[in-house]
């Protein structure tokens, strides 16, 4: 089961609400029981008090005062109009002693009524008498209901109040955490980090904030070191190349050399150029790895594609290839780095041209599942299916005859990863290849 | 024309000097930033060629100093660090052009010439060969009264050849000039040849003279 991710604030609120709900549930179960226990005990106390009063009365006035000895039924009964209470005294024959309180039913005026009944036997003038004092359940029940209602109301008020207080306190307490998270979210590049301290009296948050700051300083330091390093490597590698190139240029410029030597020097220049390209490509990849390129330019992809085509179209014409353009999707503005995206499109289209000798190069833009796609297909030599997984690795050649396939595509892949662009390759040997670029929304 | 070369690599500085002096520019060389700072304060220069990565001086400070003492001077900034930021900062501070190392000496010369033509306006911007006239301001070729229809790249290629007339331009230099320095490995390809073929065809429709000579194994040369 996947546990949904929640903010700490919401989790605390949820926990708070759940724990209170649990307390309420418990109380709902327990309170009626307690209340009825209490009310029964209360009733019993009242019954016992009343019994004491009755016994006192009987002692002082004599049993004859209540029971007519001459009558057939030696009983005395008294109840109030609403049958809420009754008291009876009755002469009994046996010697059993009663002293119980229990629930029991009595028929009074042909009506069955539930009572809590206290039965107690006394001995008076040589006879046994049973005194019964009853209190109707409905009055107990009524008392119980009132007690319950009051208790629940009280609980509800207390719980609502604490819930509101707790939630607003959590909210207030976590404001600094929200600020710290906001700060992290708005940092898309180490150099743009906000070092202002978050105001809080919670020591944990102060510690967290300070730790993030010190980590950020370390990241920026590492970033700057890496940038300096790349910049120095670039300088150290390209300066000697530049010196050699200038020397070769000057030699060629003399033009008094025999043709053979001139060709040799030209060949050396070409080799030097290859080295330059290699160094530049590797440096560009390192710079991407170090995230030196900003990704916040609003790049109109169709425009960039068109710029690449303007630059490259005459190569297509020179090779007598047909260029098929199908810009089916509306122009798409993508946050990225224009230079890198230009290089990306250039590399893919340039490759398509390079490996295609007849047929066409087709460039399509489309929207699929709300995603902007650029599809670059050719009718060229294609890629063997065993080699497709390796075409984006550095220095792995797809074609043994041409020497620079590997690094160009490795750079393209880097640019794609940097922009979160997905690349899909479909290719068939001697039929052609299709490269699809899928842009994130 | 007086040029100050500010470059801490002696070997490169001397190659630049040798090349530019052959093109009849008057050159001074400063190996350090402080040397350059002194020279800038004393001498009027038309061009200052500045390697921005000097060990003893912030190259960008030198531009500021240059703007103070040599307000007429044009700055061409050279860097091997390839930092985009410097490129932007350089242009902000008034660098007129930017060349990443390594660059071809001919490319440097063509940048200097382009700035010069801009500076002296119309007079220098039209170059004539036969009955053709090439207007480098309007980027347009004309035969007598008729315009010659060239594509953008064809124009760029032809003007580069014409501006460097009687000099061998190798395929690398032509490729670099036309396509810039993308990570391009197609200098062995025949794209340049296809363009030259088309230019020849278009020119010969007006005039049969073979201006563009093929230099076997290397490139082309525009002969007048």
XYZ file of C-alpha atoms in Angstrom:
665
model
C 0.000 0.000 0.000
C 1.284 3.399 -0.868
C 1.248 5.793 2.021
C 0.266 9.239 0.814
C 2.805 11.971 1.490
C 1.509 14.760 3.673
C 2.926 17.935 5.073
C 3.975 17.760 8.716
C 1.357 20.411 9.517
C -1.407 18.342 7.981
C -0.149 15.183 9.593
C -0.224 16.806 13.021
C -3.698 18.185 12.376
C -4.854 14.794 11.192
C -3.368 13.079 14.234
C -4.939 15.656 16.486
C -8.352 15.191 14.949
C -8.036 11.405 15.048
C -6.954 11.318 18.685
C -9.860 13.551 19.639
C -12.241 11.404 17.657
C -10.888 8.408 19.535
C -11.480 10.130 22.882
C -15.024 11.016 21.847
C -15.732 7.444 20.774
C -14.431 6.111 24.076
C -16.513 8.598 26.010
C -19.606 7.816 23.974
C -19.196 4.203 24.966
C -18.223 4.733 28.595
C -20.261 7.758 29.655
C -23.760 6.172 29.410
C -22.552 3.268 31.489
C -20.995 5.520 34.122
C -24.018 7.785 34.115
C -26.433 4.900 34.630
C -24.225 3.478 37.374
C -24.182 6.846 39.049
C -27.913 7.336 38.719
C -28.662 3.856 40.113
C -26.398 4.460 43.055
C -27.985 7.845 43.588
C -31.461 6.269 43.498
C -30.440 3.533 45.888
C -29.138 6.100 48.355
C -32.436 7.949 48.164
C -34.369 4.694 48.696
C -32.270 3.821 51.741
C -32.815 7.294 53.198
C -36.513 6.948 52.652
C -36.496 3.511 54.258
C -34.825 4.994 57.336
C -37.532 7.648 57.519
C -40.287 5.034 57.119
C -38.781 2.831 59.832
C -38.504 5.840 62.103
C -42.156 6.697 61.456
C -43.283 3.114 62.071
C -41.263 3.015 65.314
C -42.652 6.242 66.620
C -46.270 5.919 65.485
C -46.593 2.163 65.669
C -47.376 -0.236 62.885
C -51.054 -0.061 63.722
C -51.118 3.415 62.424
C -50.464 2.034 58.916
C -51.972 -1.395 58.893
C -55.515 -2.122 59.988
C -55.207 -5.333 61.980
C -58.847 -6.121 61.512
C -58.901 -6.095 57.738
C -58.436 -9.062 55.519
C -55.384 -7.711 53.703
C -52.796 -6.593 56.195
C -51.161 -4.104 53.857
C -50.467 -0.450 53.543
C -49.749 1.239 50.244
C -49.019 4.741 49.176
C -48.003 6.152 45.812
C -48.139 9.478 44.178
C -50.400 10.307 41.276
C -47.799 9.942 38.583
C -46.761 6.559 39.971
C -43.199 7.777 40.266
C -42.836 6.424 43.737
C -44.615 4.042 46.012
C -44.234 2.773 49.539
C -45.893 -0.390 50.779
C -45.905 -2.233 54.080
C -47.272 -5.740 54.205
C -47.400 -8.411 56.788
C -45.649 -11.596 55.752
C -46.027 -15.067 57.151
C -42.598 -16.522 56.684
C -39.491 -15.666 58.593
C -37.396 -14.727 55.567
C -35.466 -11.552 56.055
C -35.321 -9.216 53.104
C -32.739 -6.587 52.482
C -32.347 -6.159 48.722
C -32.559 -3.498 46.087
C -33.469 -4.708 42.599
C -35.291 -3.907 39.420
C -38.756 -5.263 39.431
C -42.197 -4.732 37.922
C -45.335 -3.826 39.809
C -48.912 -3.579 38.716
C -50.443 -0.377 39.941
C -53.988 0.504 38.857
C -53.807 -2.207 36.181
C -50.643 -0.746 34.737
C -47.321 -2.487 34.595
C -44.564 -0.133 35.770
C -40.807 -0.732 36.059
C -39.427 0.158 39.432
C -36.248 0.129 41.368
C -37.433 -1.531 44.494
C -35.936 -1.642 47.987
C -37.311 -4.544 49.976
C -36.678 -4.700 53.715
C -38.283 -6.773 56.408
C -38.885 -5.699 59.997
C -40.331 -7.426 63.021
C -42.952 -5.550 64.936
C -45.304 -6.819 67.664
C -44.392 -10.408 66.903
C -45.207 -10.126 63.219
C -42.981 -9.855 60.224
C -43.541 -6.984 57.889
C -42.042 -6.289 54.505
C -41.433 -2.686 53.587
C -41.058 -1.927 49.897
C -40.028 1.440 48.576
C -40.055 1.804 44.811
C -38.966 4.495 42.420
C -40.080 4.263 38.824
C -37.358 3.633 36.242
C -38.675 6.393 34.016
C -37.701 9.012 36.578
C -34.249 7.437 36.880
C -34.052 7.331 33.114
C -35.034 10.947 32.920
C -32.280 11.937 35.310
C -29.841 9.795 33.361
C -30.790 11.489 30.085
C -30.219 14.921 31.530
C -26.852 13.925 32.885
C -25.818 12.428 29.524
C -26.945 15.434 27.567
C -25.029 17.773 29.772
C -21.889 15.626 29.729
C -21.876 15.338 25.926
C -22.426 19.026 25.453
C -19.590 19.772 27.808
C -17.285 17.306 26.053
C -18.142 18.679 22.647
C -17.332 22.211 23.704
C -14.068 21.189 25.340
C -12.948 19.108 22.388
C -13.835 21.710 19.760
C -12.066 24.350 21.760
C -8.885 22.303 22.220
C -8.962 21.241 18.570
C -9.091 24.830 17.400
C -6.388 25.859 19.840
C -4.143 22.929 18.943
C -4.479 23.462 15.215
C -3.780 27.148 15.347
C -0.825 26.570 17.619
C 0.600 23.905 15.274
C 0.049 26.288 12.391
C 1.871 29.059 14.218
C 4.649 26.770 15.405
C 5.371 25.447 11.927
C 5.524 28.809 10.126
C 9.364 28.794 10.216
C 9.434 25.278 8.742
C 7.183 26.444 5.913
C 9.565 29.315 5.291
C 12.591 27.022 5.231
C 10.861 24.721 2.756
C 9.775 27.638 0.595
C 13.361 28.852 0.573
C 14.609 25.451 -0.590
C 11.920 25.173 -3.242
C 12.757 28.555 -4.725
C 16.422 27.591 -5.059
C 16.929 26.233 -8.544
C 20.625 27.014 -8.668
C 23.203 27.077 -5.853
C 24.155 30.661 -6.665
C 20.598 31.893 -6.119
C 20.272 30.666 -2.532
C 18.716 33.017 0.026
C 20.878 33.205 3.140
C 18.555 35.345 5.263
C 17.808 33.653 8.597
C 14.283 32.423 9.291
C 12.786 34.113 12.354
C 11.856 31.529 14.978
C 12.224 30.769 18.655
C 12.242 27.012 18.082
C 15.830 25.854 18.474
C 15.305 22.874 16.163
C 14.305 25.148 13.306
C 17.212 27.497 13.965
C 19.522 24.502 13.842
C 17.881 23.218 10.645
C 18.074 26.622 8.992
C 21.710 27.115 9.947
C 22.648 23.618 8.838
C 21.009 24.161 5.454
C 22.866 27.451 5.124
C 26.206 25.895 5.894
C 25.496 23.005 3.506
C 24.475 25.514 0.857
C 27.733 27.405 1.348
C 29.608 24.149 0.865
C 27.637 23.385 -2.302
C 28.303 26.868 -3.665
C 31.969 26.475 -2.816
C 32.113 23.091 -4.561
C 30.191 24.559 -7.502
C 32.608 27.477 -7.775
C 35.641 25.236 -7.403
C 34.330 22.984 -10.139
C 33.578 25.973 -12.357
C 37.071 27.374 -11.813
C 38.511 23.965 -12.464
C 36.618 23.559 -15.746
C 37.545 27.086 -16.721
C 41.219 26.421 -15.968
C 41.219 23.098 -17.771
C 39.631 24.866 -20.712
C 42.346 27.509 -20.622
C 45.166 25.018 -20.178
C 43.992 22.813 -23.031
C 42.872 25.419 -25.520
C 45.784 27.864 -25.179
C 48.400 25.417 -26.526
C 45.998 24.445 -29.302
C 45.597 28.110 -30.107
C 49.373 28.603 -30.274
C 49.840 25.654 -32.627
C 46.931 26.773 -34.781
C 48.342 30.302 -35.126
C 51.755 28.929 -36.011
C 50.252 26.668 -38.690
C 48.176 29.593 -40.016
C 51.303 31.702 -40.306
C 53.212 28.943 -42.089
C 50.377 28.455 -44.579
C 50.143 32.200 -45.018
C 53.738 32.274 -46.350
C 52.440 30.265 -49.326
C 55.958 29.762 -50.575
C 55.802 26.150 -49.466
C 55.660 23.239 -51.873
C 52.136 21.899 -52.371
C 52.865 18.637 -50.538
C 53.934 20.451 -47.369
C 50.962 22.761 -47.529
C 48.626 19.789 -47.660
C 50.420 18.247 -44.672
C 50.001 21.427 -42.697
C 46.351 21.608 -43.668
C 45.927 18.007 -42.505
C 47.516 18.970 -39.173
C 45.092 21.845 -38.856
C 42.222 19.442 -39.406
C 43.534 17.155 -36.681
C 43.890 20.136 -34.398
C 40.329 21.095 -35.158
C 39.205 17.621 -34.190
C 41.029 17.991 -30.893
C 39.421 21.401 -30.355
C 35.961 20.005 -30.957
C 36.653 17.164 -28.592
C 37.839 19.491 -25.832
C 34.936 21.892 -26.356
C 32.379 19.120 -26.310
C 33.847 17.595 -23.162
C 33.955 21.000 -21.490
C 30.351 21.664 -22.442
C 29.376 18.313 -20.928
C 31.276 19.140 -17.741
C 29.567 22.514 -17.562
C 26.189 20.824 -17.925
C 27.151 18.357 -15.195
C 28.119 21.284 -12.988
C 24.760 22.888 -13.867
C 26.372 26.109 -15.033
C 23.784 26.770 -17.703
C 20.702 28.577 -16.526
C 17.425 26.934 -17.466
C 15.121 29.892 -17.063
C 15.100 31.296 -20.580
C 11.703 31.102 -22.191
C 12.626 29.250 -25.350
C 10.184 29.150 -28.221
C 11.004 25.666 -29.497
C 9.615 26.176 -32.988
C 11.717 29.316 -33.371
C 14.865 27.584 -32.208
C 14.124 24.700 -34.552
C 13.650 27.185 -37.395
C 16.976 28.882 -36.544
C 18.740 25.522 -36.699
C 17.088 24.803 -40.049
C 18.165 28.179 -41.454
C 21.708 27.279 -40.465
C 21.631 23.743 -41.776
C 19.179 23.747 -44.667
C 21.806 24.240 -47.361
C 23.458 20.997 -46.269
C 20.207 19.221 -47.047
C 20.077 20.951 -50.417
C 23.742 20.126 -51.080
C 23.048 16.429 -50.502
C 19.965 16.538 -52.732
C 17.736 15.430 -49.875
C 14.127 16.402 -49.444
C 13.195 18.316 -46.303
C 9.717 17.570 -44.992
C 8.439 19.947 -42.350
C 5.244 19.229 -40.448
C 4.776 21.686 -37.614
C 1.461 20.280 -36.430
C 1.597 21.593 -32.871
C 1.327 25.221 -31.957
C 4.560 26.815 -30.936
C 5.617 25.705 -27.481
C 7.457 27.905 -24.997
C 9.760 25.866 -22.826
C 11.878 27.030 -19.902
C 15.424 26.048 -20.766
C 18.716 27.193 -22.221
C 18.427 28.420 -25.796
C 22.089 27.748 -26.627
C 21.938 24.173 -25.398
C 18.632 23.479 -27.131
C 20.043 24.915 -30.354
C 23.036 22.568 -30.038
C 20.685 19.680 -29.298
C 18.507 20.205 -32.377
C 21.561 20.942 -34.507
C 23.240 17.698 -33.474
C 20.202 15.529 -34.175
C 19.401 17.112 -37.519
C 23.059 17.207 -38.520
C 23.376 13.503 -37.743
C 20.266 12.740 -39.751
C 21.771 14.560 -42.725
C 25.172 12.968 -42.293
C 23.863 9.411 -42.299
C 21.377 9.871 -45.101
C 22.452 9.793 -48.731
C 19.100 9.619 -50.463
C 15.485 10.174 -49.579
C 14.302 12.707 -47.067
C 14.776 14.264 -43.655
C 11.484 14.857 -41.892
C 10.955 17.142 -38.933
C 7.621 17.083 -37.141
C 6.249 18.789 -34.095
C 3.096 17.480 -32.467
C 1.108 17.302 -29.271
C 0.485 13.859 -27.874
C -1.201 13.308 -24.512
C -0.682 16.999 -23.821
C 3.064 16.571 -24.374
C 5.051 18.524 -26.963
C 7.046 16.250 -29.253
C 9.699 16.861 -31.891
C 10.261 13.963 -34.238
C 13.348 13.909 -36.457
C 13.314 11.057 -38.953
C 15.517 10.165 -41.883
C 15.797 7.548 -44.604
C 19.459 6.913 -43.879
C 21.628 3.949 -43.001
C 19.881 3.345 -39.675
C 21.330 1.834 -36.538
C 21.710 -1.863 -35.823
C 19.328 -2.798 -33.022
C 22.161 -4.209 -30.886
C 23.841 -0.823 -30.997
C 20.862 1.379 -30.126
C 21.425 1.038 -26.342
C 25.006 2.310 -26.759
C 24.579 5.275 -29.069
C 24.388 7.764 -26.193
C 27.512 6.469 -24.447
C 30.700 8.436 -24.817
C 33.109 7.277 -27.501
C 31.022 4.369 -28.721
C 30.613 4.472 -32.447
C 27.509 3.472 -34.233
C 29.259 3.461 -37.536
C 32.850 2.343 -37.838
C 33.458 4.502 -40.870
C 32.746 7.891 -39.314
C 34.656 8.885 -36.271
C 32.606 11.331 -34.267
C 29.158 9.886 -33.780
C 29.660 8.972 -30.152
C 30.447 12.238 -28.431
C 27.871 14.315 -30.304
C 25.041 12.057 -29.210
C 26.461 11.765 -25.692
C 26.349 15.549 -25.477
C 22.807 15.558 -26.868
C 21.729 13.061 -24.230
C 23.290 15.218 -21.517
C 21.383 18.249 -22.768
C 18.172 16.203 -22.790
C 18.706 14.928 -19.246
C 19.526 18.442 -18.080
C 16.199 19.657 -19.466
C 14.247 16.509 -18.502
C 13.597 15.812 -22.149
C 12.918 12.173 -22.968
C 14.526 10.718 -26.099
C 13.117 7.781 -27.970
C 15.028 6.044 -30.745
C 13.471 3.788 -33.332
C 15.724 2.597 -36.109
C 15.942 -0.042 -38.770
C 19.126 -0.870 -40.616
C 19.155 0.579 -44.140
C 15.666 2.035 -43.668
C 16.346 4.994 -41.414
C 16.047 6.281 -37.883
C 13.475 8.231 -35.902
C 14.534 10.299 -32.904
C 11.631 11.585 -30.822
C 12.156 14.302 -28.235
C 9.441 14.426 -25.583
C 9.293 17.671 -23.639
C 8.045 17.765 -20.073
C 4.990 19.919 -19.415
C 46.420 51.279 -38.005
C 47.895 50.607 -34.615
C 47.053 47.476 -32.664
C 47.877 46.530 -29.098
C 48.108 42.798 -28.491
C 47.534 41.889 -24.834
C 48.370 38.206 -24.472
C 50.278 36.492 -21.683
C 51.312 33.566 -23.875
C 54.467 34.963 -25.505
C 54.436 32.399 -28.245
C 50.892 33.241 -29.274
C 51.519 36.976 -28.983
C 54.450 36.754 -31.370
C 52.421 34.751 -33.919
C 49.666 37.367 -33.778
C 52.212 40.143 -34.189
C 53.925 38.405 -37.118
C 50.626 37.826 -38.887
C 49.209 41.311 -38.346
C 52.442 43.052 -39.269
C 52.436 41.146 -42.545
C 48.992 42.675 -43.080
C 50.654 46.053 -42.469
C 49.306 46.783 -39.064
C 51.527 48.444 -36.531
C 51.657 46.173 -33.490
C 52.648 46.504 -29.837
C 52.691 43.510 -27.549
C 51.967 43.497 -23.818
C 52.642 40.243 -21.996
C 51.237 41.390 -18.658
C 48.225 43.407 -17.679
C 50.235 46.143 -16.007
C 52.374 46.483 -19.128
C 49.201 46.785 -21.163
C 47.795 49.330 -18.732
C 50.891 51.532 -19.205
C 50.824 51.233 -23.000
C 47.130 52.065 -23.126
C 47.719 55.197 -21.068
C 50.471 56.490 -23.387
C 49.612 55.410 -26.941
C 46.549 55.874 -29.117
C 45.379 52.544 -30.516
C 42.836 51.679 -33.176
C 42.435 48.122 -31.940
C 43.125 46.420 -28.670
C 43.294 42.647 -28.838
C 42.709 41.486 -25.306
C 43.111 38.067 -23.765
C 40.717 38.366 -20.879
C 42.402 35.670 -18.797
C 45.499 37.543 -17.651
C 47.199 36.232 -14.526
C 48.022 39.642 -13.047
C 45.109 41.791 -14.108
C 41.381 41.597 -14.487
C 40.865 41.812 -18.226
C 37.565 43.618 -17.773
C 39.353 46.390 -15.847
C 41.613 46.876 -18.849
C 38.569 47.514 -21.039
C 37.483 50.239 -18.643
C 40.926 51.818 -18.709
C 41.040 51.513 -22.478
C 37.683 53.282 -22.822
C 39.118 56.110 -20.714
C 42.421 56.701 -22.504
C 41.592 55.351 -25.961
C 37.919 56.098 -26.513
C 38.339 55.501 -30.255
C 39.832 52.060 -29.809
C 37.946 48.882 -30.708
C 38.224 45.945 -28.400
C 38.376 42.363 -29.559
C 38.272 40.047 -26.578
C 39.940 36.636 -26.706
C 39.328 33.922 -24.173
C 40.099 30.238 -23.793
C 37.871 29.859 -20.780
C 34.741 29.773 -22.831
C 32.701 31.338 -20.100
C 29.438 32.670 -21.344
C 29.237 35.159 -18.502
C 32.481 36.832 -19.557
C 31.146 37.088 -23.072
C 28.098 38.961 -21.896
C 30.039 41.117 -19.433
C 32.610 41.867 -22.139
C 29.959 43.174 -24.516
C 28.367 45.153 -21.702
C 31.629 46.878 -20.971
C 32.134 47.812 -24.575
C 34.047 44.946 -26.174
C 33.255 45.106 -29.885
C 33.851 41.504 -30.736
C 34.658 38.240 -29.111
C 36.818 35.324 -30.277
C 37.053 32.002 -28.478
C 40.442 30.289 -28.517
C 41.549 28.684 -30.726
C 40.625 30.937 -33.618
C 42.071 31.153 -37.087
C 44.255 34.204 -37.738
C 42.259 34.884 -40.861
C 39.065 35.016 -38.821
C 40.702 37.568 -36.545
C 41.768 39.612 -39.567
C 38.281 39.505 -41.057
C 36.793 40.756 -37.764
C 39.284 43.643 -37.724
C 38.506 44.447 -41.368
C 34.766 44.300 -40.753
C 35.031 46.811 -37.903
C 37.268 49.022 -40.039
C 34.757 48.986 -42.899
C 31.995 49.901 -40.464
C 34.140 52.737 -39.166
C 34.978 54.211 -42.582
C 31.564 53.643 -44.055
C 30.480 53.547 -47.675
C 33.847 54.239 -49.283
C 35.426 51.003 -48.135
C 32.360 48.869 -48.136
C 32.179 48.334 -51.906
C 34.642 45.953 -53.501
C 34.816 45.567 -57.250
C 36.028 42.722 -59.443
C 35.471 42.792 -63.195
C 32.067 44.346 -63.667
C 30.862 42.916 -60.366
C 30.536 45.028 -57.251
C 30.121 43.566 -53.799
C 28.479 45.789 -51.210
C 29.522 44.517 -47.808
C 27.161 46.904 -46.047
C 24.054 45.843 -47.912
C 25.325 42.269 -48.275
C 24.568 42.347 -51.934
C 26.319 41.450 -55.214
C 25.707 43.341 -58.430
C 26.770 42.863 -62.046
C 26.636 46.263 -63.769
C 22.999 47.194 -63.112
C 21.717 43.685 -62.337
C 21.546 42.141 -58.890
C 23.007 38.641 -58.605
C 20.776 36.321 -56.656
C 22.880 34.597 -53.997
C 21.734 32.681 -50.953
C 22.853 33.930 -47.536
C 25.576 31.336 -47.221
C 26.739 31.806 -50.806
C 27.053 35.518 -50.197
C 28.984 34.928 -46.988
C 31.356 32.527 -48.718
C 31.957 34.741 -51.740
C 32.524 37.888 -49.720
C 34.996 36.068 -47.495
C 36.927 34.926 -50.575
C 36.769 38.372 -52.175
C 37.832 40.210 -49.016
C 40.811 37.854 -48.746
C 41.590 37.929 -52.442
C 44.782 36.280 -53.701
C 45.065 34.300 -50.520
C 44.504 30.570 -50.124
C 41.541 29.891 -47.859
C 41.429 26.340 -46.642
C 38.212 24.404 -46.116
C 38.530 24.731 -42.352
C 38.686 28.497 -42.466
C 35.732 28.633 -44.842
C 33.673 26.210 -42.732
C 34.467 28.089 -39.541
C 33.506 31.382 -41.128
C 30.232 30.152 -42.545
C 28.965 27.818 -39.865
C 30.762 29.271 -36.897
C 32.242 26.955 -34.347
C 29.464 24.531 -33.646
C 30.806 21.179 -32.742
C 31.166 20.544 -36.376
C 33.121 17.652 -37.778
C 32.055 17.973 -41.369
C 35.064 19.851 -42.681
C 35.880 16.881 -44.889
C 32.494 17.088 -46.457
C 31.755 18.604 -49.801
C 29.337 21.286 -48.615
C 31.873 24.005 -49.369
C 32.469 22.483 -52.828
C 28.746 22.431 -53.553
C 28.460 26.087 -52.578
C 31.498 27.059 -54.678
C 30.037 25.167 -57.646
C 26.796 27.114 -57.298
C 28.590 30.457 -56.922
C 30.712 29.747 -60.016
C 27.571 28.879 -61.949
C 25.842 32.084 -60.899
C 28.860 34.283 -61.688
C 29.513 32.689 -65.072
C 25.979 33.498 -66.143
C 27.249 37.096 -66.309
C 30.980 36.754 -66.853
C 32.969 33.670 -67.913
C 36.103 34.689 -66.003
C 37.148 31.977 -63.550
C 37.694 34.037 -60.422
C 37.674 31.210 -57.928
C 40.639 28.875 -58.233
C 40.670 25.438 -56.628
C 43.746 24.703 -54.537
C 44.007 20.945 -54.597
C 43.727 19.221 -51.247
C 43.361 22.496 -49.345
C 40.682 24.896 -50.454
C 40.078 27.886 -52.714
C 41.588 31.168 -53.715
C 39.971 34.240 -55.237
C 42.286 35.662 -57.870
C 42.168 39.146 -59.259
